[in-house]
CSV table of C-alpha atoms in Angstrom, one decimal:
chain,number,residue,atom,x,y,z
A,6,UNK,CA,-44.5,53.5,107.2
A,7,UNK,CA,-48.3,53.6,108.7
A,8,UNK,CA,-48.6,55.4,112.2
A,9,UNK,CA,-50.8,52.4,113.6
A,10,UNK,CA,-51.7,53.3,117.4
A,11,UNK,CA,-53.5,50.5,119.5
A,12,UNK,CA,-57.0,50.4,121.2
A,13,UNK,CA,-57.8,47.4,122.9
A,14,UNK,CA,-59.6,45.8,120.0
A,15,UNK,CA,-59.2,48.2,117.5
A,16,UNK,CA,-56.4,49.6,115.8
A,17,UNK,CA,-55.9,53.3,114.4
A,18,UNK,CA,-53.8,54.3,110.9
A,19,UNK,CA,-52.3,57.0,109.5
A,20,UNK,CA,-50.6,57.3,106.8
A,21,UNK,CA,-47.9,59.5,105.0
A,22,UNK,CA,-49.1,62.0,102.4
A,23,UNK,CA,-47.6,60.4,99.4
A,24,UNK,CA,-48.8,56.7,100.6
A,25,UNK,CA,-52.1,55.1,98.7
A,26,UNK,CA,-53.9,52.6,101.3
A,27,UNK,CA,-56.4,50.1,100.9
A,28,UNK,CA,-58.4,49.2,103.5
A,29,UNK,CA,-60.4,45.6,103.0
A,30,UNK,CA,-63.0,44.1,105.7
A,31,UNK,CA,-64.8,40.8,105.0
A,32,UNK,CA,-63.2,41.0,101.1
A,33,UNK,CA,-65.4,44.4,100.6
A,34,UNK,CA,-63.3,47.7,100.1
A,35,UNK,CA,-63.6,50.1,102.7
A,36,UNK,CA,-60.6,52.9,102.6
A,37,UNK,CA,-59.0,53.3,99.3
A,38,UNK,CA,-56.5,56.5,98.5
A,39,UNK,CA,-54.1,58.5,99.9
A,40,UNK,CA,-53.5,60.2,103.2
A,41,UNK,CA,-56.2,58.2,104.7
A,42,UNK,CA,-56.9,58.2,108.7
A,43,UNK,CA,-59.3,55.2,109.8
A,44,UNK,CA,-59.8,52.6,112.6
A,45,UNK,CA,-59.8,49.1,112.0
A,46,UNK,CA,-59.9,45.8,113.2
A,47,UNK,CA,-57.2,44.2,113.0
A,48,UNK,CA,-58.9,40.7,113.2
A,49,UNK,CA,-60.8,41.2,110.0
A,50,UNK,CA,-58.7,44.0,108.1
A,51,UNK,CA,-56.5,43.7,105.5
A,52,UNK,CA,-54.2,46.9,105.0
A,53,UNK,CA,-52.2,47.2,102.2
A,54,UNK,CA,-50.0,50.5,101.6
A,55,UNK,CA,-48.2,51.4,98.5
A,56,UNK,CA,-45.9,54.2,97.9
A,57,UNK,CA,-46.8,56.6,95.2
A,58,UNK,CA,-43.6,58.9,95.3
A,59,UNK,CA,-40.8,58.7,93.4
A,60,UNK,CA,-38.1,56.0,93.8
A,61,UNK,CA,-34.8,55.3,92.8
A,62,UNK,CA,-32.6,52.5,92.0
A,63,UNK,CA,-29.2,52.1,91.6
A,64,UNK,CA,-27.8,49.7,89.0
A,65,UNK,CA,-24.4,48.5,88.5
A,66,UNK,CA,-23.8,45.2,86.7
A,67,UNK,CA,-21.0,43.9,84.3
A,68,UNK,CA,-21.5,43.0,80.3
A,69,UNK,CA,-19.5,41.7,77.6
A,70,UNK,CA,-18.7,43.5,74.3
A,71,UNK,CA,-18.3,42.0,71.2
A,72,UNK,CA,-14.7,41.2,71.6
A,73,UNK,CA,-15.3,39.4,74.6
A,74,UNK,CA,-13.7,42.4,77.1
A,75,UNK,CA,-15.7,43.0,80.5
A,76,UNK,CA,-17.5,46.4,81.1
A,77,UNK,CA,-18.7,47.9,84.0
A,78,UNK,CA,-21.8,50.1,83.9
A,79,UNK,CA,-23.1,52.1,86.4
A,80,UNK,CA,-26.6,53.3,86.0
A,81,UNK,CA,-29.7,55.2,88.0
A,82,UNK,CA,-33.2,54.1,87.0
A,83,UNK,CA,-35.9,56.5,88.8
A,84,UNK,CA,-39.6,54.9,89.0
A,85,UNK,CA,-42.8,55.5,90.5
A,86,UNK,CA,-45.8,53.4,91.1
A,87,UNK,CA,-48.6,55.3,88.8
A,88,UNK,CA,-51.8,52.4,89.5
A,89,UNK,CA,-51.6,51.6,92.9
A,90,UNK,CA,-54.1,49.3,92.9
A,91,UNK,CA,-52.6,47.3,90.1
A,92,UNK,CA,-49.3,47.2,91.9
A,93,UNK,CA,-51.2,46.4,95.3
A,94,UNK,CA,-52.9,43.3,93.4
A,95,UNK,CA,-49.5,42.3,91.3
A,96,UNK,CA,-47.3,42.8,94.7
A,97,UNK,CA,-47.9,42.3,98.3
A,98,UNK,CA,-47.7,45.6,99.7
A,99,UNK,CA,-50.0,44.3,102.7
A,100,UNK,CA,-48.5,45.8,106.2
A,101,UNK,CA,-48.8,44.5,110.1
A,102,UNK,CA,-51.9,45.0,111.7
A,103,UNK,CA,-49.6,45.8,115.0
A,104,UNK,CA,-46.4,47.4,113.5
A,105,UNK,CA,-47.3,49.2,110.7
A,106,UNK,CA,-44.7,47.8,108.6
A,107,UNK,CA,-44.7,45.5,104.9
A,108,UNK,CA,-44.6,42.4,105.7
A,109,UNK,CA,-42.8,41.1,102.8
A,110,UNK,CA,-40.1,43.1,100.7
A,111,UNK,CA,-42.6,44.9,97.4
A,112,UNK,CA,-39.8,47.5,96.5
A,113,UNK,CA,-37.5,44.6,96.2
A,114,UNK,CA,-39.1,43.0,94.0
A,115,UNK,CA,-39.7,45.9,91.8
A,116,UNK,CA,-36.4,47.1,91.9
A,117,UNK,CA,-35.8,43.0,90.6
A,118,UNK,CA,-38.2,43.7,87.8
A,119,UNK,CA,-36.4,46.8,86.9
A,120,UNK,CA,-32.9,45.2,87.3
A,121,UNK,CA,-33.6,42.3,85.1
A,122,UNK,CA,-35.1,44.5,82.4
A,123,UNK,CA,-32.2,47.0,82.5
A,124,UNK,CA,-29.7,45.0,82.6
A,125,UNK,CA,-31.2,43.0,79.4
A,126,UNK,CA,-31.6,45.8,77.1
A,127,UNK,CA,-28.1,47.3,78.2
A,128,UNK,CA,-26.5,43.3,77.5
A,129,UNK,CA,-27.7,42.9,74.1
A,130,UNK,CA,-26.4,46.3,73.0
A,131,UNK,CA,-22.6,45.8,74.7
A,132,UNK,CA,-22.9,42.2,73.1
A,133,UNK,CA,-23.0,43.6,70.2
A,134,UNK,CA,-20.6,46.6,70.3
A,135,UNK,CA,-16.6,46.5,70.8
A,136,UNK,CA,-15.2,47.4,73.5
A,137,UNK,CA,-13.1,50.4,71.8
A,138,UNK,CA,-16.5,51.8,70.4
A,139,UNK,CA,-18.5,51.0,73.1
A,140,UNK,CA,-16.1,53.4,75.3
A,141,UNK,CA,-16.2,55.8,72.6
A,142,UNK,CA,-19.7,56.2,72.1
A,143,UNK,CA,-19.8,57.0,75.6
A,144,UNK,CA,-23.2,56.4,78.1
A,145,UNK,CA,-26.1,58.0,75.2
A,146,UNK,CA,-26.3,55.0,73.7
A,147,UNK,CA,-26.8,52.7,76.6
A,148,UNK,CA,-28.9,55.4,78.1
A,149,UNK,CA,-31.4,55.5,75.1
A,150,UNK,CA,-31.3,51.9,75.1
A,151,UNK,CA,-32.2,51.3,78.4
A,152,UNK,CA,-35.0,54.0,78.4
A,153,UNK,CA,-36.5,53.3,75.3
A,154,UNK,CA,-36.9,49.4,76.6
A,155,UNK,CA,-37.9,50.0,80.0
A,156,UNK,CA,-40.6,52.4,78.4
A,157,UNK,CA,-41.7,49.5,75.8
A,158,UNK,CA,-42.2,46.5,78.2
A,159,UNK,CA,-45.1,45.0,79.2
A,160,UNK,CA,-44.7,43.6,82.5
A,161,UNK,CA,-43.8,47.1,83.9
A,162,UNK,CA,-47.3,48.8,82.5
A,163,UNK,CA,-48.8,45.8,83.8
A,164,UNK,CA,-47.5,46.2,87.3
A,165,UNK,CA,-48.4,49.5,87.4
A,166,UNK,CA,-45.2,51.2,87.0
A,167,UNK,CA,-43.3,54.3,85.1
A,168,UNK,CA,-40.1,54.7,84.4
A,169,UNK,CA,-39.5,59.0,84.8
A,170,UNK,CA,-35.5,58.6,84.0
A,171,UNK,CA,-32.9,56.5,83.3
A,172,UNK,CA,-29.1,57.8,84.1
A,173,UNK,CA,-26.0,56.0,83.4
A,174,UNK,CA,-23.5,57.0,85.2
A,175,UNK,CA,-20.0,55.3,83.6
A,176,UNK,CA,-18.8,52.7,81.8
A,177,UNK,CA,-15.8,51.4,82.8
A,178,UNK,CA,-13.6,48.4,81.4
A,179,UNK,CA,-10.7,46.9,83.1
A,180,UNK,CA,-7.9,48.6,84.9
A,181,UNK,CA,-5.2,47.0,82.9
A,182,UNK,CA,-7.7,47.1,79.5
A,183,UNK,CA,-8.1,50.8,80.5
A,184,UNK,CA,-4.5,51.7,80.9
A,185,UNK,CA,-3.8,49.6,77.6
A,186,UNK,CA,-6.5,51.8,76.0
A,187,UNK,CA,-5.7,55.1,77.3
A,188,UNK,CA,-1.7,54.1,76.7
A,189,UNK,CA,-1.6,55.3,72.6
A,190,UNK,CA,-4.1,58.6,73.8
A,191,UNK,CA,-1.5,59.7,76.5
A,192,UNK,CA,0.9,58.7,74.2
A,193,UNK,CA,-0.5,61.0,71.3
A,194,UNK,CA,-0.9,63.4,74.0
A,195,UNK,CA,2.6,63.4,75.3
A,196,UNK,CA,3.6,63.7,71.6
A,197,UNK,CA,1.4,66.7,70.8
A,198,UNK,CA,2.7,68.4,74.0
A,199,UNK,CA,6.3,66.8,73.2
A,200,UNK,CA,5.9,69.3,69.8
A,201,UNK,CA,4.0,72.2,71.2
A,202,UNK,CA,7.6,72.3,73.3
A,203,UNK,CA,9.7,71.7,70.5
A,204,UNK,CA,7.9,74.2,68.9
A,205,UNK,CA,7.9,76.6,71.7
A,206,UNK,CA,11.6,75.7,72.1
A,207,UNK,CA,11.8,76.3,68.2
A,208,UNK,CA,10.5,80.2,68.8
A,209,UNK,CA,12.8,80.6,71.3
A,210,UNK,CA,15.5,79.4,69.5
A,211,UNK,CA,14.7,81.9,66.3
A,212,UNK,CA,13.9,84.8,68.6
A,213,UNK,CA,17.2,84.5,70.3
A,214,UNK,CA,18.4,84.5,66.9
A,215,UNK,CA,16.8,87.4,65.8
A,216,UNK,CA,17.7,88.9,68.9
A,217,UNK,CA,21.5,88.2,68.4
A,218,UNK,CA,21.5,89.3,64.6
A,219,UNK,CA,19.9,92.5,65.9
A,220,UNK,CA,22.8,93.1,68.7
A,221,UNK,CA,25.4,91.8,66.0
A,222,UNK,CA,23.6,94.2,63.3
A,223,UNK,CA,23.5,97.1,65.8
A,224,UNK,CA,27.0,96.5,66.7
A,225,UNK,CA,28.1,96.6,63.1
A,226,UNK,CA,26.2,99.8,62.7
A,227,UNK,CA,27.5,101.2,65.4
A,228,UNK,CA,31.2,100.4,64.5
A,229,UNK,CA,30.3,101.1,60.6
A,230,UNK,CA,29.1,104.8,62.4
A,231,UNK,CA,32.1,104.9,64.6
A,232,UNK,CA,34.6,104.2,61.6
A,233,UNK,CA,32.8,107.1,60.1
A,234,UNK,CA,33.1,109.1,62.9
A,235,UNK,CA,36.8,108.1,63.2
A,236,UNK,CA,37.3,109.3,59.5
A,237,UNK,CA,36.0,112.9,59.8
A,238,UNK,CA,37.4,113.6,62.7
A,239,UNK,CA,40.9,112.5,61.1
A,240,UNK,CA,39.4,115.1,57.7
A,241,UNK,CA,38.8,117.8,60.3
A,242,UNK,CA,41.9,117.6,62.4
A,243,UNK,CA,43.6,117.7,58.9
A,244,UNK,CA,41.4,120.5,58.1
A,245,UNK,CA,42.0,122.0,61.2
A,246,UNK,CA,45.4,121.6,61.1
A,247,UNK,CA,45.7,122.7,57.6
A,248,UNK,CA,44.2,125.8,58.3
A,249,UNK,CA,46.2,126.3,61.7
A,250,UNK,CA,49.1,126.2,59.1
A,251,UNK,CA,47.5,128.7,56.7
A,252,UNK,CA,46.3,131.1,59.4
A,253,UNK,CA,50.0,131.0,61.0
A,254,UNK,CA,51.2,131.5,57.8
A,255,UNK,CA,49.2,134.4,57.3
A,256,UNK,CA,50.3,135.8,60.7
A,257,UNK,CA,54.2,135.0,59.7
A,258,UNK,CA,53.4,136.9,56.6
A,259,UNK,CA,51.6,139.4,58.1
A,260,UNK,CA,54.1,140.1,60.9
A,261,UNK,CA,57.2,139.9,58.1
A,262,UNK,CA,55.6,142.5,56.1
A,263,UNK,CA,55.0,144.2,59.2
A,264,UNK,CA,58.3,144.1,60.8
A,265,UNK,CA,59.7,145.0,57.1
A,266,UNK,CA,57.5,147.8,57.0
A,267,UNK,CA,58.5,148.8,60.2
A,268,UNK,CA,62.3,148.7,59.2
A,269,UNK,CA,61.7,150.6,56.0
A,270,UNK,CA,60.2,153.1,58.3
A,271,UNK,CA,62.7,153.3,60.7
A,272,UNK,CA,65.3,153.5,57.6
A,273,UNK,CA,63.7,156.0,56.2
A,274,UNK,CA,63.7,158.3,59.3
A,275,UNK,CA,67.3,157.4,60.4
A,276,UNK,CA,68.0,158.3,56.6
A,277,UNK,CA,65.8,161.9,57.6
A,278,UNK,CA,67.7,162.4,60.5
A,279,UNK,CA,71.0,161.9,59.4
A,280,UNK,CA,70.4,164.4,55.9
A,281,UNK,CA,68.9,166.7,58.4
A,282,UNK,CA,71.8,166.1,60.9
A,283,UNK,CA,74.1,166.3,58.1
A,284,UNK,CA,72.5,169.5,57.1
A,285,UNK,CA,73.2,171.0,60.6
A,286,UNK,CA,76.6,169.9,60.9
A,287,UNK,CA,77.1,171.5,57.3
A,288,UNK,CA,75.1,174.7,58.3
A,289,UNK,CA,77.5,174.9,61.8
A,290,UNK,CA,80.8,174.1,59.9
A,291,UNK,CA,79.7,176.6,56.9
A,292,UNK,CA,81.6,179.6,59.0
A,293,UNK,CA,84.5,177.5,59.3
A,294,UNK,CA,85.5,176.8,56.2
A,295,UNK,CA,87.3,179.6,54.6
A,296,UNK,CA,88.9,180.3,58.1
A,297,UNK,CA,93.2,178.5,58.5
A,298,UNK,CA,93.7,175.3,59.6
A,299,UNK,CA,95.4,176.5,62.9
A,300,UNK,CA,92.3,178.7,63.9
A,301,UNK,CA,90.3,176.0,63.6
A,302,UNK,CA,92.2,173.8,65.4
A,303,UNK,CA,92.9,176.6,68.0
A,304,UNK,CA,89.0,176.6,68.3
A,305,UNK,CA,88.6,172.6,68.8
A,306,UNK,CA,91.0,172.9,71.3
A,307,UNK,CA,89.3,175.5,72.8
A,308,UNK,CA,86.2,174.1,72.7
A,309,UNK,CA,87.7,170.7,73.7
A,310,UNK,CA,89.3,172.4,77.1
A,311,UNK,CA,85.6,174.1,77.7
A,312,UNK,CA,84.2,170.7,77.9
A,313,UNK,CA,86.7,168.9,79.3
A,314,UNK,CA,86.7,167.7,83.4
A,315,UNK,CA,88.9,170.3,85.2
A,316,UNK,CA,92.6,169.6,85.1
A,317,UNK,CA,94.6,170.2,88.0
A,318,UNK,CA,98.2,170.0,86.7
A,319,UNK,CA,99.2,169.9,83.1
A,320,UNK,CA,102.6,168.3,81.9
A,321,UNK,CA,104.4,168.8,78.4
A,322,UNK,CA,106.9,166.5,77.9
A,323,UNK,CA,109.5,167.9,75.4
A,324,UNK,CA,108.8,165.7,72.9
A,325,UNK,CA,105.0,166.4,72.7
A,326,UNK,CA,105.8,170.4,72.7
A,327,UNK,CA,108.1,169.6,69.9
A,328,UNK,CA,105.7,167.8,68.1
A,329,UNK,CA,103.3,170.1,68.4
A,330,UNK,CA,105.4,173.0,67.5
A,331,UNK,CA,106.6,171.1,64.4
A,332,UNK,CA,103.2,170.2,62.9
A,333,UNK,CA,102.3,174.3,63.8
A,334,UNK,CA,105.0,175.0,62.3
A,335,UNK,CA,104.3,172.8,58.9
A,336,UNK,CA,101.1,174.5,58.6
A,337,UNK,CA,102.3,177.5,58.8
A,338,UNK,CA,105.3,176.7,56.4
């Protein structure tokens, strides 16, 4: 608003940077455009001020589609006054003399304008659209709609107006229309998930398998491997055993041929010996043989008494002296 100070009969304005004034005295123009700084009087002044920056208006109204379901939409229309003096002879933008203020409500009424007009272009699109389509087409087509119709209409160029952008923000139906509608999408939703976790499950599931068959394949491998094992050890501890049996065999043999060769040795040398022995004894007994029995014998006895332990006392019985004496006595007979 105006920055209106007070001077007896005089009042002083001034006005915001982005505020167009116009200044009339006796139905004659005096001040026109922004920014302006005057004095006045208030008796014979009439001040009107008219914003020339950027406004916006929030819109939210219901409409009915074609199938007779409610719809909330929730727009932003952003305007600004391009012809201020247009506007300032369509709208009374006039302010107080003494407060600085609008006495009536302008942007009100152009936000009325632009909420009639809106509304209207956004109504006989719905009207025309089901709901289901509506929501699935989403806010472009509303958007363009309302833009394209704000843009085109008459009364707004003739007011002095622009529209810079038109936003819509959501359309909404019903809460129960909206869980009815979203019901067979989280439904589809819940089923695609429901399968992606089957499916998941499903991997699992075969990878476990696979897993198992592995372990049951390695196992069988590894049994197949230890059977094998099992076997060859059994052929070498046969092996081993049957060649224990040949090598001992071999050493009996050996040790037979060995100990007979050893006997045949020791034969042969007791054999030696004895010939040798018996050659001796035939050598020694050589001078004895042509000699009588009784010298002989007189000579074992001999000999016999040489190496005999010393006897102390001899007795002759008779009839061992008369034994004696006979078989001396028969030899020499």
């Amino acid at each position: 608003m105006a920055d209106i100070k007070r001077a007896i009969f005089l009042r002083h304005m001034r006005c915001a940077p982005n505020m167009y004034i116009e200044h009339t005295a006796k139905a004659k123009l005096v001040h026109s455009g922004l920014a302006q700084s005057f004095w006045f009087r208030p008796l014979t002044a009439s001040v009107s001020e008219v914003p020339v920056d950027d406004q916006q208006l929030p819109l939210l109204f219901h409409a009915r589609t074609l199938d007779f379901q409610d719809l909330t939409v929730q727009a932003t229309v952003t305007y600004r006054i391009i012809d201020p003096h247009i506007a300032a002879g369509r709208i009374d933008f006039g302010i107080d003399p003494d407060e600085g203020i609008w006495r009536a409500r302008p942007l009100d009424q152009l936000a009325g304008l632009l909420t009639e007009s809106a509304q209207q272009h956004a109504l006989d699109l719905l009207s025309g659209t089901p709901l289901r389509q509506a929501l699935a087409d989403g806010v472009t087509p509303v958007r363009e709609r309302i833009a394209a119709g704000l843009t085109g209409d008459r009364r707004l160029a003739e007011t002095g107006l622009e529209v810079v952008d038109v936003r819509v923000v959501a359309l909404r139906s019903e809460a129960e229309m909206e869980r009815a509608l979203q019901t067979p999408l989280r439904e589809q939703v819940q089923q695609e998930a429901d399968r992606a976790t089957y499916e998941r499950r499903a991997v699992a599931v075969e990878r476990e398998r696979a897993i198992a068959e592995n372990e049951l394949q390695s196992q069988i491998e590894l049994a197949r491997r230890e059977e094998q094992l099992v076997d060859q050890q059994g052929r070498n501890g046969r092996k081993r055993s049957t060649e224990d049996v040949a090598a001992e065999k071999i050493r009996t043999d050996a040790d037979a041929q060995r100990q007979q060769l050893l006997a045949q040795t020791q034969a042969e040398a007791t054999r030696v010996v004895g010939l040798a022995q018996a050659e001796v004894d035939a050598a020694a007994l050589t001078p004895y043989r042509d000699l009588d029995q009784a010298i002989v014998l007189g000579l074992a006895l001999k000999e016999l008494a040489a190496n005999m332990p010393e006897i102390g006392t001899l007795n002759l019985t008779p009839d061992v002296l008369t034994q004696v004496l006979g078989r001396f006595a028969a030899d020499r007979g």
